[in-house]
mmCIF file of C-alpha atoms and ligand atoms in Angstrom:
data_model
loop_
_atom_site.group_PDB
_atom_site.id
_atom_site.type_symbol
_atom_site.label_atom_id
_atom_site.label_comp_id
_atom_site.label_asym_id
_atom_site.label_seq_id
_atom_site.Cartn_x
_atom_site.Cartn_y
_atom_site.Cartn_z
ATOM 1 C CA UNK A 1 -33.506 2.198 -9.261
ATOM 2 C CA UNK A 2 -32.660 2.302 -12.762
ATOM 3 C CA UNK A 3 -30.055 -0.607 -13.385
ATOM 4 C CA UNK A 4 -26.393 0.697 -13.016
ATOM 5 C CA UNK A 5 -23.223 0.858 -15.361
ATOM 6 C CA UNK A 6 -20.984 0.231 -12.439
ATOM 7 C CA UNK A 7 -21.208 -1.092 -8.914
ATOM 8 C CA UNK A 8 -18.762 0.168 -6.396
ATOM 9 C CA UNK A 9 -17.944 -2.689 -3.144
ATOM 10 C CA UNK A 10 -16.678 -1.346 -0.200
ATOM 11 C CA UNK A 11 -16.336 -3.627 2.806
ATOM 12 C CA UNK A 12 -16.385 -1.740 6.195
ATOM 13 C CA UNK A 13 -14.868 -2.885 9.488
ATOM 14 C CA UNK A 14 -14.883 -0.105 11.942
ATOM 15 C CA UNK A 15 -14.427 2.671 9.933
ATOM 16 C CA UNK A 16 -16.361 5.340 11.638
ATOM 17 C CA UNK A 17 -14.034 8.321 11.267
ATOM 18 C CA UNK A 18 -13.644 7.684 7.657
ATOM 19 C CA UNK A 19 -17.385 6.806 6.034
ATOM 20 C CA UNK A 20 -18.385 10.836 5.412
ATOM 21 C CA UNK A 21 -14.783 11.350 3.752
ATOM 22 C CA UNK A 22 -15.525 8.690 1.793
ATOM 23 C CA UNK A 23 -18.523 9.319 0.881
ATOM 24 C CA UNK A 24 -18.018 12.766 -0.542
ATOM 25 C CA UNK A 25 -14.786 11.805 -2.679
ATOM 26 C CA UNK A 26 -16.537 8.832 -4.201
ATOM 27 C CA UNK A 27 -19.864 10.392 -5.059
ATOM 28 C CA UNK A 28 -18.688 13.902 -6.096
ATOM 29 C CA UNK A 29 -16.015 11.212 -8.678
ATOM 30 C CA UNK A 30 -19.014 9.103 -9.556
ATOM 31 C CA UNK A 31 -21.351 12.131 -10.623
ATOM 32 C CA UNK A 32 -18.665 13.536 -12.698
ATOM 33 C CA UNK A 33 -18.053 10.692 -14.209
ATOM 34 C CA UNK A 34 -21.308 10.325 -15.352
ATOM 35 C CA UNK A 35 -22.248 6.452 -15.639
ATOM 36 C CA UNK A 36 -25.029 5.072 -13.416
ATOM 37 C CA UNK A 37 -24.105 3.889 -10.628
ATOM 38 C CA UNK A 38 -24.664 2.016 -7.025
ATOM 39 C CA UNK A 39 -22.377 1.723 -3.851
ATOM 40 C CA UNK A 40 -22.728 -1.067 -1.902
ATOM 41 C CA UNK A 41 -21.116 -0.693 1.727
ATOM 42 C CA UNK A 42 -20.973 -3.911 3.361
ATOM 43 C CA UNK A 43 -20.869 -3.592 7.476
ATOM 44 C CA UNK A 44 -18.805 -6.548 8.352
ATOM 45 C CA UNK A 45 -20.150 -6.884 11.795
ATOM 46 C CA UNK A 46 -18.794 -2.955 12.682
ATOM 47 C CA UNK A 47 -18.210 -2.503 16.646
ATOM 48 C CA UNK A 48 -18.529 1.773 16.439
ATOM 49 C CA UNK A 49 -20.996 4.053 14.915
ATOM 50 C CA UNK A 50 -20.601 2.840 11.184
ATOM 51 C CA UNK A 51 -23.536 1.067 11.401
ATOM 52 C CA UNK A 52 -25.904 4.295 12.210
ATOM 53 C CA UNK A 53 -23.532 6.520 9.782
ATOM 54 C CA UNK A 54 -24.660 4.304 7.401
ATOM 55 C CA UNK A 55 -27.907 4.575 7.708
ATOM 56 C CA UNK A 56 -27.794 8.086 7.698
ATOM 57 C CA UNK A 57 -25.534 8.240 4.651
ATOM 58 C CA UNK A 58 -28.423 5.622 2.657
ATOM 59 C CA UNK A 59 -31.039 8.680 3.933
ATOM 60 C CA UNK A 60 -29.007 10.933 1.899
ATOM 61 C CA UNK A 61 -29.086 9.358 -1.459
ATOM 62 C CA UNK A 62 -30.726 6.110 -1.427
ATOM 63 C CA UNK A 63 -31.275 6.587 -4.862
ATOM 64 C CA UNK A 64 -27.508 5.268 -5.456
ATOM 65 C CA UNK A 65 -26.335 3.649 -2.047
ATOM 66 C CA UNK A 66 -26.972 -0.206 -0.581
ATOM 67 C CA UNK A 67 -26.108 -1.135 3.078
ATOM 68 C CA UNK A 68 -25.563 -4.675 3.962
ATOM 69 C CA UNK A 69 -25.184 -5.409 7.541
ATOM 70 C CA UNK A 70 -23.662 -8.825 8.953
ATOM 71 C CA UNK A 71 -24.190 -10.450 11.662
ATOM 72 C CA UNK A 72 -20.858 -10.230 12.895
ATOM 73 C CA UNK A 73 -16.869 -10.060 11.305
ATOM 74 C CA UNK A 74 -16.991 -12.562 8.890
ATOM 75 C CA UNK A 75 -13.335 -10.961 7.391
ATOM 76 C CA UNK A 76 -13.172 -8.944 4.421
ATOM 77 C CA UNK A 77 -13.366 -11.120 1.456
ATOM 78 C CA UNK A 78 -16.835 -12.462 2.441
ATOM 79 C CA UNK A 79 -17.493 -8.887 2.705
ATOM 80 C CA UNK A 80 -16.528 -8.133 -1.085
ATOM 81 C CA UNK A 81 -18.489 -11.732 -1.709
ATOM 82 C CA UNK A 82 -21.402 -10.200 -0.463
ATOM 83 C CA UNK A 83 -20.910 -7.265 -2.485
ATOM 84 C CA UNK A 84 -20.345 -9.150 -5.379
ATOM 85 C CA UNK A 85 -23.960 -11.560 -5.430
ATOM 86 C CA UNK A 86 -25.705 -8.554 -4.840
ATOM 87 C CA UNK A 87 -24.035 -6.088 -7.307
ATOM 88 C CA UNK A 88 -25.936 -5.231 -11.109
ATOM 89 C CA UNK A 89 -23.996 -3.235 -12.953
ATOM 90 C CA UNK A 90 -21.385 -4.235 -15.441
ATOM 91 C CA UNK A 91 -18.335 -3.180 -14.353
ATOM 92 C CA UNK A 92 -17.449 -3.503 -10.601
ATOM 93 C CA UNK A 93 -15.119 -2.068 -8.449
ATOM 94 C CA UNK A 94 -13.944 -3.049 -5.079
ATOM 95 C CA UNK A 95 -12.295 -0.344 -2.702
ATOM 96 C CA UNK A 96 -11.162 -0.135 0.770
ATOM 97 C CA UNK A 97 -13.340 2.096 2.987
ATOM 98 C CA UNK A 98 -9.909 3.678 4.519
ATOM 99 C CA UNK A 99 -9.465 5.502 1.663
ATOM 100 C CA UNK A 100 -5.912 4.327 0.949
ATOM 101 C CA UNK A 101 -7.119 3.617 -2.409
ATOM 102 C CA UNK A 102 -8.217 7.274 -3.461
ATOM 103 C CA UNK A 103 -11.637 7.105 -5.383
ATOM 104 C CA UNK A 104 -10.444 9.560 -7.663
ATOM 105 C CA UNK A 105 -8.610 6.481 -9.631
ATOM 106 C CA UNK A 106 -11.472 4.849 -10.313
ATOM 107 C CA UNK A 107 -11.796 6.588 -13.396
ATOM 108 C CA UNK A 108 -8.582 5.368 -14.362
ATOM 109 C CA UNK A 109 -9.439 1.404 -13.569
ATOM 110 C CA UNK A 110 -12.642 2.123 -15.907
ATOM 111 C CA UNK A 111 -10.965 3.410 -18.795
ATOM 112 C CA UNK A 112 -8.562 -0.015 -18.646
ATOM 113 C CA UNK A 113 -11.835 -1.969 -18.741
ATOM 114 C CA UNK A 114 -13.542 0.019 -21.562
ATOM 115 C CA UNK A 115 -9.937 -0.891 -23.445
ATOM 116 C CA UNK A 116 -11.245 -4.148 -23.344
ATOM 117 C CA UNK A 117 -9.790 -5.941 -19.873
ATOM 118 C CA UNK A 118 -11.552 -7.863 -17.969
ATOM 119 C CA UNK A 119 -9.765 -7.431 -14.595
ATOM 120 C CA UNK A 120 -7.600 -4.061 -13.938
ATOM 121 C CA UNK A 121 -5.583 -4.391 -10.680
ATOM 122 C CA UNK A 122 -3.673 -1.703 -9.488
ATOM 123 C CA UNK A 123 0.064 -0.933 -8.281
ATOM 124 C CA UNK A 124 0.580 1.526 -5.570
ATOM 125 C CA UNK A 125 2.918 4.017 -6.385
ATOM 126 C CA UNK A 126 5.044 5.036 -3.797
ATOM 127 C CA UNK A 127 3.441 2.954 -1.304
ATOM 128 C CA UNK A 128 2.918 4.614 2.064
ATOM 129 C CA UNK A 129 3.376 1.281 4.008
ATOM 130 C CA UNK A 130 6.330 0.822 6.608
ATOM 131 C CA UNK A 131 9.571 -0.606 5.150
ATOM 132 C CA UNK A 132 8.788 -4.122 6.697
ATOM 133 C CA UNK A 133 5.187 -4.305 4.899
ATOM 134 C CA UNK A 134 6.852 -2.999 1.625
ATOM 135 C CA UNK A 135 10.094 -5.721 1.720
ATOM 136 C CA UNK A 136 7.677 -8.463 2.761
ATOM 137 C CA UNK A 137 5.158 -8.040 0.286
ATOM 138 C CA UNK A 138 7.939 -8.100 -2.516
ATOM 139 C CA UNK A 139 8.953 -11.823 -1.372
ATOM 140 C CA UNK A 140 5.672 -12.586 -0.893
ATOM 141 C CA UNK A 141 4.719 -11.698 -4.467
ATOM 142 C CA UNK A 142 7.611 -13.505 -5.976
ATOM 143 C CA UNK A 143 7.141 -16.872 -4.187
ATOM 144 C CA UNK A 144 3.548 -16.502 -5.201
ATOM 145 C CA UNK A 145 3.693 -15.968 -9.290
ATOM 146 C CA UNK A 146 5.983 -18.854 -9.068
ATOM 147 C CA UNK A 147 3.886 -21.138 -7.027
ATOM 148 C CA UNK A 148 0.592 -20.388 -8.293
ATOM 149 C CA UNK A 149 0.797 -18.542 -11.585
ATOM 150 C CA UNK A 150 -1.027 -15.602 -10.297
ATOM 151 C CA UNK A 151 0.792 -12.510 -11.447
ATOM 152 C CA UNK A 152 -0.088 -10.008 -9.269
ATOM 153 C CA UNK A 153 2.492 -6.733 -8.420
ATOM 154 C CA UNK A 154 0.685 -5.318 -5.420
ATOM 155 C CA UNK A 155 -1.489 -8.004 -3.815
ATOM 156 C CA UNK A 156 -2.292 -5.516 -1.125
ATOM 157 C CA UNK A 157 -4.240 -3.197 -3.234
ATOM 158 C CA UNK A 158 -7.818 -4.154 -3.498
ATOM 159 C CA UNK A 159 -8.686 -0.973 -6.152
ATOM 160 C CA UNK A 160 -9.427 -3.250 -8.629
ATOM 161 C CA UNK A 161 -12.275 -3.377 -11.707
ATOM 162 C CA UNK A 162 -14.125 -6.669 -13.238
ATOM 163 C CA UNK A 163 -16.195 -7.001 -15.697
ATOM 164 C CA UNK A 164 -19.402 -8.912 -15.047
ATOM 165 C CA UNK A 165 -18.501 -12.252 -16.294
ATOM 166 C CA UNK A 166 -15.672 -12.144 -13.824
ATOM 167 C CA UNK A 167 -17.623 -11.761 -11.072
ATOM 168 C CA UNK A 168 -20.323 -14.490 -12.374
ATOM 169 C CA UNK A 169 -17.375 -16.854 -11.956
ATOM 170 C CA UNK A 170 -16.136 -15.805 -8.842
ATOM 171 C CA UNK A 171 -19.811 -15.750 -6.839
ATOM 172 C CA UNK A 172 -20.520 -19.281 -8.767
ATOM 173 C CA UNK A 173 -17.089 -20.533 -7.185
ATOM 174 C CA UNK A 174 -18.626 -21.016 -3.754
ATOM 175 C CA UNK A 175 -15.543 -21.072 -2.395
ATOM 176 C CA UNK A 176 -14.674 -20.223 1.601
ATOM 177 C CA UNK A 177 -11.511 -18.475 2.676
ATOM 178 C CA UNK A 178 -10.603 -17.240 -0.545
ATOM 179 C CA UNK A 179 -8.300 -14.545 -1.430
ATOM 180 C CA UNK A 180 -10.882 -12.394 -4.582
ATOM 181 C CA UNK A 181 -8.483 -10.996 -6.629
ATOM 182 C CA UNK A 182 -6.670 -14.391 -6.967
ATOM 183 C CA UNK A 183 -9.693 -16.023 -7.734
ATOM 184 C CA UNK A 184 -11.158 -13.348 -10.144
ATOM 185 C CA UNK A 185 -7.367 -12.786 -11.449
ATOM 186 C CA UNK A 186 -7.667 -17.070 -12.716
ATOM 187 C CA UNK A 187 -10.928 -16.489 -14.523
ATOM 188 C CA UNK A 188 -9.704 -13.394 -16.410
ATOM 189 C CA UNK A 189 -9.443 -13.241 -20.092
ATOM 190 C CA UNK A 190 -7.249 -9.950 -20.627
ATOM 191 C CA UNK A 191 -5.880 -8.922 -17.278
ATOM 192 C CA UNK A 192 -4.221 -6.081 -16.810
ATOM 193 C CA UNK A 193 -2.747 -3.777 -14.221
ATOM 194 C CA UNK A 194 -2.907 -0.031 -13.442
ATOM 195 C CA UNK A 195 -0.378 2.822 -11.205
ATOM 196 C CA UNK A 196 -2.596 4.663 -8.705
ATOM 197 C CA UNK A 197 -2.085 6.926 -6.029
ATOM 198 C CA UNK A 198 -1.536 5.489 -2.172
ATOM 199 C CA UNK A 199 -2.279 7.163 1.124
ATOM 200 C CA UNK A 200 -2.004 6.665 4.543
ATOM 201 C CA UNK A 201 -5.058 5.484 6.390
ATOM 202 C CA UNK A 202 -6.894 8.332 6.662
ATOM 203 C CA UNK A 203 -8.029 6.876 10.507
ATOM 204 C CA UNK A 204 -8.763 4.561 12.485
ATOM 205 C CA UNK A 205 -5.640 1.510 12.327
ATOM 206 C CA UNK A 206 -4.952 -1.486 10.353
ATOM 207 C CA UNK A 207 -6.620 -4.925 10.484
ATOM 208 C CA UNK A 208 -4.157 -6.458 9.485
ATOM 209 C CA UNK A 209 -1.213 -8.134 11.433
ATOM 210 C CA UNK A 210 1.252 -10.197 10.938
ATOM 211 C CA UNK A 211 -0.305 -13.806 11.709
ATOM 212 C CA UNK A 212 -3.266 -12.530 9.295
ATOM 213 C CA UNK A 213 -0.720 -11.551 6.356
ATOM 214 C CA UNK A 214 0.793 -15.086 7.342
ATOM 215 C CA UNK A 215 -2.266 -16.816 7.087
ATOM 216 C CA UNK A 216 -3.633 -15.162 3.888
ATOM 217 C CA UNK A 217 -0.901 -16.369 1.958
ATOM 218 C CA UNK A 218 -1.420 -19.785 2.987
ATOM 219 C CA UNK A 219 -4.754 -19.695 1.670
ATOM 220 C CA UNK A 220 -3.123 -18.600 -1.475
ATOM 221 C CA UNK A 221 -0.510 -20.710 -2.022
ATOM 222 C CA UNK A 222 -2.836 -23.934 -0.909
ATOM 223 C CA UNK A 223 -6.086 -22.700 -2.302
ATOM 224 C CA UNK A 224 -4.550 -21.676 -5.715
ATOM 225 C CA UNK A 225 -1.380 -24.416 -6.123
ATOM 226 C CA UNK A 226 -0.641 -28.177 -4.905
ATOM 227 C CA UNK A 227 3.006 -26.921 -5.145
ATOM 228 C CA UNK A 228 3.155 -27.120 -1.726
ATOM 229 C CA UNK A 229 2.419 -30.712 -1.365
ATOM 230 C CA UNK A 230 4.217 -31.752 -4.374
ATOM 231 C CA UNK A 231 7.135 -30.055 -3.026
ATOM 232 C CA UNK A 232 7.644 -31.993 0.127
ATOM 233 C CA UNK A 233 7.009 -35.221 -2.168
ATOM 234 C CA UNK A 234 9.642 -34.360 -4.246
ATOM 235 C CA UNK A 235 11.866 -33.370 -0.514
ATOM 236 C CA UNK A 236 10.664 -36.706 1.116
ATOM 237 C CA UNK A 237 11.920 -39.063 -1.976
ATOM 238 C CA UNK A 238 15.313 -36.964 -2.093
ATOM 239 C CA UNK A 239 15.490 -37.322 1.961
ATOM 240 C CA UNK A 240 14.871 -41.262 1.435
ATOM 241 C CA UNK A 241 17.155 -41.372 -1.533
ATOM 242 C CA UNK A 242 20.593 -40.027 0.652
ATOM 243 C CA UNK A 243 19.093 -41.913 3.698
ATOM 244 C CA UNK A 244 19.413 -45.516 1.319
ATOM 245 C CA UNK A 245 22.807 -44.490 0.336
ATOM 246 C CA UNK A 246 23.772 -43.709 3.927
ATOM 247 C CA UNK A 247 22.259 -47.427 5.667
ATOM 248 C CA UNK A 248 24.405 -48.730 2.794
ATOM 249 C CA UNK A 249 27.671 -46.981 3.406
ATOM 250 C CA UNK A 250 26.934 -47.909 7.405
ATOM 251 C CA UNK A 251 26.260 -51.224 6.346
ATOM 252 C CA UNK A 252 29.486 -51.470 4.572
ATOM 253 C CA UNK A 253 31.634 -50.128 7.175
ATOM 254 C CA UNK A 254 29.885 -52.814 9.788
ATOM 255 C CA UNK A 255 31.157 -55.245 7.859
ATOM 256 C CA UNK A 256 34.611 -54.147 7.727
ATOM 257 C CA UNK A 257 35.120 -52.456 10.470
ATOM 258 C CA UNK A 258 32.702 -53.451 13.438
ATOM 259 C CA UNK A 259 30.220 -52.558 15.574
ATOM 260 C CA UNK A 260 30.874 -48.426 16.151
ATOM 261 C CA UNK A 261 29.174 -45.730 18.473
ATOM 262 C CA UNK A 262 31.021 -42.098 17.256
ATOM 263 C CA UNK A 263 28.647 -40.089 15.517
ATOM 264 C CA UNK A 264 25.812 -40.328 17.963
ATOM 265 C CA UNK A 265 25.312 -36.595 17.954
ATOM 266 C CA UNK A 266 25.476 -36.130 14.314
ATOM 267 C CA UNK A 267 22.838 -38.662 13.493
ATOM 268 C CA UNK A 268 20.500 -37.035 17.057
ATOM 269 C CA UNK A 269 21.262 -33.620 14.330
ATOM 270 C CA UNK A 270 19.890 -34.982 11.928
ATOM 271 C CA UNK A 271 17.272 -36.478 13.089
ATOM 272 C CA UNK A 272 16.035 -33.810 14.883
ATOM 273 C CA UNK A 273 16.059 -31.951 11.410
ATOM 274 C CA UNK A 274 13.841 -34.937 9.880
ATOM 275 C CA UNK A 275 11.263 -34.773 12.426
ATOM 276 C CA UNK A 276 10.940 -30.747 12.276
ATOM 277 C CA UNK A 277 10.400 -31.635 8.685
ATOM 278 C CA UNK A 278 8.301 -34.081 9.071
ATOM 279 C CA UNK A 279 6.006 -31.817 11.067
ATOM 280 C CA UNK A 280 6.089 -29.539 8.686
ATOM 281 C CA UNK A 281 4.971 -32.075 5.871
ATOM 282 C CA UNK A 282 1.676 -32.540 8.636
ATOM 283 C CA UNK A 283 1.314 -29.282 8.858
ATOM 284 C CA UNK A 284 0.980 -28.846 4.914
ATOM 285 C CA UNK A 285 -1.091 -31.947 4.361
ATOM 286 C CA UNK A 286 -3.317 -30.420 7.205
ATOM 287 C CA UNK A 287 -3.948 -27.292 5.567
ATOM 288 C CA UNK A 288 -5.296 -29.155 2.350
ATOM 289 C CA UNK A 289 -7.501 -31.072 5.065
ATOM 290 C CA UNK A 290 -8.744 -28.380 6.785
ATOM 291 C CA UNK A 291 -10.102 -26.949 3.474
ATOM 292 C CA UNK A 292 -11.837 -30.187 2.307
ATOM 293 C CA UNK A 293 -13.418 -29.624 6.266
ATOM 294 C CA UNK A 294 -14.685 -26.079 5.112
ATOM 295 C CA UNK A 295 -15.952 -26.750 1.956
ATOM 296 C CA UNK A 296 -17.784 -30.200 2.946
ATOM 297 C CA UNK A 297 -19.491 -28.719 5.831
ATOM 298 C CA UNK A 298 -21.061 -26.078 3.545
ATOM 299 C CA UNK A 299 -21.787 -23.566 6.716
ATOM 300 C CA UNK A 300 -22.884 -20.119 4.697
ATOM 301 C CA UNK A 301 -20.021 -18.072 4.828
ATOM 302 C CA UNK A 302 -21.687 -14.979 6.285
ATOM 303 C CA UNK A 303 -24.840 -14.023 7.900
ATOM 304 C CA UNK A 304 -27.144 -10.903 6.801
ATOM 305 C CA UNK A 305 -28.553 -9.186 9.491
ATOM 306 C CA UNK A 306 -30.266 -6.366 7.316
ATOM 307 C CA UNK A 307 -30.153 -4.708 3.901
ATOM 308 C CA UNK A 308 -31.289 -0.930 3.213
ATOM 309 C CA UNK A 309 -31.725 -0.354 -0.242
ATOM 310 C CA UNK A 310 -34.239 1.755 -2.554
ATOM 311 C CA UNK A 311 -36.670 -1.687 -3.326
ATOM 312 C CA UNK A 312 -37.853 -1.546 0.573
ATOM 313 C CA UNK A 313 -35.791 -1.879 3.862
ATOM 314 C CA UNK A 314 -35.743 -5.304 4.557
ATOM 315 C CA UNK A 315 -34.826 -7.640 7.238
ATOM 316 C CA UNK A 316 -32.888 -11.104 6.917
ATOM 317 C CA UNK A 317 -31.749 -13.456 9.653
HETATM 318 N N1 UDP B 401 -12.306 -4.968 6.606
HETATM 319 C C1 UDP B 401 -13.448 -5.751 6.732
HETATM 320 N N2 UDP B 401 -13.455 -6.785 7.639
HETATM 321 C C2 UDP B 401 -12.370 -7.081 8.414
HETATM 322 C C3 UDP B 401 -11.196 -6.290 8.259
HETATM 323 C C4 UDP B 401 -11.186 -5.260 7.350
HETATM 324 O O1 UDP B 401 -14.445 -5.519 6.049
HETATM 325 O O2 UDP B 401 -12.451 -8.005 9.215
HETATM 326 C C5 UDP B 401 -12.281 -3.848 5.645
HETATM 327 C C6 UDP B 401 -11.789 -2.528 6.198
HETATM 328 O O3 UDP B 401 -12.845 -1.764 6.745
HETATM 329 C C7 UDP B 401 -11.210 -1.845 4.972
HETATM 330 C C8 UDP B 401 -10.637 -3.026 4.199
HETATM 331 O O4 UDP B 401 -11.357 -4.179 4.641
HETATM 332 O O5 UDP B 401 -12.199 -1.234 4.190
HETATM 333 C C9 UDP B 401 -9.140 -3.180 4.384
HETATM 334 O O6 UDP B 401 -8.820 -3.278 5.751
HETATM 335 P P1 UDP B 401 -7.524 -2.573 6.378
HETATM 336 O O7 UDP B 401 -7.426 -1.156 5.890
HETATM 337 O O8 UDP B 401 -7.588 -2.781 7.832
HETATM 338 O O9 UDP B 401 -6.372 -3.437 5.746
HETATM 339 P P2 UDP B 401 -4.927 -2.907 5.222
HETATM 340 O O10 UDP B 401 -5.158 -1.673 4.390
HETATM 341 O O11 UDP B 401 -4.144 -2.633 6.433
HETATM 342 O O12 UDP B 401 -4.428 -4.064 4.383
HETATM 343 MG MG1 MG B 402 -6.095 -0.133 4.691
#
């Protein structure tokens, strides 16, 4: 395999009904594009036939294709991890195997790296996602760029483009749980971003729910920022700032007025409202913990099962 100009990532999850549609949009792009290129598909622990379409698909032009299987769903972004240790060329792309990012834009993403960016993301234009996705993601976005300084219109998209030393940075990272474009977005030089096309899914459903959108942007916001934490400092010495002024002003009255019992329900109120806080403040705190826990254990963030490419078929555990 001569080395390639650009290496496509695709992480796959169950995407039977879509691999051969896929397949034939991206290739028939890539050849008329006319760069060298690879594909890597990464399986991530697939439960239908992707796994055997794959294998036929490598039998068809092994010349250009990789399969990686996992051992089981180790999520998406260890997926495009994966992707990214093996890939060779100097430019890589990352696409969703649902083809809601149409491969026909890849093209596009290229040109905005041969203009001299290092990391093209992509906006969706008229987005094909429900109105709650749409409205969420815009608040989501917002809150983000201010907490973490990651500007990023359309985190959703992941048709984006690197150029190698991107990627060097991100696979050197080592980091677990990790949102990629975030991470590859901070090391960029010259980022820019691009419109493309959206579609529907072209089959199969969604991964993604609500608790994983919720926890994703945890990740971000505690992986990227210590906003969080700094926040609820700044909240706790505000809190014990009124509450000083308020054992005064009790004190005070005591004094002049005597011992008093009105109020009780007020003061249960607001204490109540501490505690939830409080909480809260754990909660945050734990987060930061929990990711010190992942990254001291050092576990490997994703098992090989198997690799097909053109060098020999060979078998990892
Ligand atoms: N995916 C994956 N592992 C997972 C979930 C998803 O590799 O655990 C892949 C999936 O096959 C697709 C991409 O990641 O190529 C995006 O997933 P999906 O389309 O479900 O997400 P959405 O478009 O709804 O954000
Ligand atoms: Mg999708």
């Amino acid at each position: 395999m001569p080395t390639p100009h650009l290496s496509i990532v695709i992480p796959v999850y169950n995407e039977a009904d879509n691999l051969e549609n896929l397949y034939r949009r991206l290739t028939h792009t890539l050849d008329a594009f006319g760069k060298p290129y690879e594909i890597l598909f990464i399986n991530d622990g697939s439960r239908d036939a992707t796994e055997s379409l794959l294998e036929a698909l490598f039998h068809r032009r092994p010349d250009i294709l990789r399969v990686i299987h996992f051992n089981g769903n180790f999520g998406q972004h260890m997926a495009i991890m994966a992707g990214f240790e093996r890939a060779r060329g100097e430019i890589i792309v990352t696409l969703d195997a649902d083809l809601q990012n149409p491969p026909e834009e890849i093209p596009t993403l290229i040109q905005a790296i041969e203009a001299g960016h290092d990391y093209v993301g992509s906006i969706r234009q008229n987005r094909q996602d429900t109105w709650f996705r749409r409205h969420a993601s815009r608040i989501n976005n917002a809150i983000r760029a201010r907490i973490t300084g990651i500007v990023m219109t359309d985190q959703g998209c992941m048709l984006r483009a690197y150029q190698r030393h991107v990627i060097d940075a991100v696979v050197a990272s080592r980091e677990s749980s990790v949102y990629i474009p975030a991470l590859a977005y901070s090391y960029a030089g010259n980022p820019t971003e691009v419109m493309v096309q959206h579609c529907h899914r072209e089959a199969g459903k969604s991964k993604y729910n609500l608790y994983k959108l919720l926890r994703l942007n945890f990740d971000l916001m505690t992986g990227f920022s210590l906003v969080p934490l700094q926040a609820f400092t700044v909240f706790g010495m505000v809190v014990s700032l009124f509450s000083t002024l308020f054992v005064i002003y009790l004190f005070i009255r005591r004094l002049l007025i005597g011992p008093e019992a009105e109020g009780m329900f007020t003061l249960f109120a607001i204490l109540y409202f501490l505690i939830g806080v409080g909480l809260m403040g754990l909660g945050i705190v734990g987060e930061y913990i929990g990711r010190i826990y992942k990254e001291v254990r050092q576990r490997p963030f994703y098992i090989v099962r198997n690799t097909l490419e053109q060098v020999g078929e060979t078998t990892h555990v």
